[in-house]
Coordinates of C-alpha atoms in Angstrom, one line a residue:
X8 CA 2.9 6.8 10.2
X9 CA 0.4 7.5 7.7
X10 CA 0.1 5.1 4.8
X11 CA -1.5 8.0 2.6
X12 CA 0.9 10.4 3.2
X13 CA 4.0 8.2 3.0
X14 CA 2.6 6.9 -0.2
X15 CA 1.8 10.1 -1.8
X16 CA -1.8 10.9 -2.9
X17 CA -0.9 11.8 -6.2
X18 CA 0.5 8.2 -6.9
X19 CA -3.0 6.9 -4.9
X20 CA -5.6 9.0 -7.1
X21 CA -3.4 7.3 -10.4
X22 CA -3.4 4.1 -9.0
X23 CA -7.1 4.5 -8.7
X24 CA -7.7 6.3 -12.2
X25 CA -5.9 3.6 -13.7
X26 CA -8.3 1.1 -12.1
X27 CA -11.0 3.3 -13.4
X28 CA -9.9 3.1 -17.0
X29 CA -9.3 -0.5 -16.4
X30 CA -12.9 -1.0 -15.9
X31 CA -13.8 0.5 -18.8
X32 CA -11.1 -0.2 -21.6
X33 CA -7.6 -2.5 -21.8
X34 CA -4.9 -0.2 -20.5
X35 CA -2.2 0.5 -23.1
X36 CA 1.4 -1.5 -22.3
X37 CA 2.7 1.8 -21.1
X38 CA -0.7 2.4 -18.3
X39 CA -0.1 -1.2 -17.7
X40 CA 3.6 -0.7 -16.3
X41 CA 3.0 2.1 -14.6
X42 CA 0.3 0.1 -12.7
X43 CA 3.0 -2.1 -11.7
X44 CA 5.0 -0.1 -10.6
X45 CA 2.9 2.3 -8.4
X46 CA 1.3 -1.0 -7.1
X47 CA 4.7 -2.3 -6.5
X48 CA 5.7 1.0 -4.6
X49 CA 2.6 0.7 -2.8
X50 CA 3.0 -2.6 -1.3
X51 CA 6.2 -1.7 -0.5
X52 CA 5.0 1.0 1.8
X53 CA 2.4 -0.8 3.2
X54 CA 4.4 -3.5 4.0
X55 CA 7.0 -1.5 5.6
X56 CA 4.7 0.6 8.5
X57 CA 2.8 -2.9 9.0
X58 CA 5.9 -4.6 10.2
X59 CA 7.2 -1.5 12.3
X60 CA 3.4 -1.6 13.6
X61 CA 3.9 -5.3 14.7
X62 CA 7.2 -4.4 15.8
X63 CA 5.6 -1.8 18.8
X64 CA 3.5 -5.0 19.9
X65 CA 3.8 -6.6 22.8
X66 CA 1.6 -10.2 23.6
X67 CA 1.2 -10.3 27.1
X68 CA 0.0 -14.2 28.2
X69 CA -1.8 -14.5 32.0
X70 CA 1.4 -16.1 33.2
X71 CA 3.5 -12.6 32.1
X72 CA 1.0 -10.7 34.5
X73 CA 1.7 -10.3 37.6

């Protein structure tokens, strides 16, 4: 699974814009909920294919070897 894709890079590049404008002026209430919400999306996401990742894992101790 890949993050960017699944995420959209449209929503990445304005998550990243917005961080941009952040740096250089407040963000309106409007810029600052959309943050949220892309953010929110985003975590979401990630969170989601790194628990199927952890999910494939298997921790093999010496006494499972045989």
């Amino acid at each position: 699974m890949d993050l960017v894709n699944e995420f959209d890079k449209n929503k990445l590049a304005r998550i990243n814009e917005l961080a941009k404008i952040a740096k250089e002026r407040d963000l309106t209430e409007e810029e600052l909920a959309e943050r949220a919400v892309l953010r929110q999306e985003f975590l979401e996401n990630f969170r989601a294919g790194f628990s199927q990742q952890l999910s494939g894992i298997k921790v093999v101790t010496p006494e499972d070897q045989d």
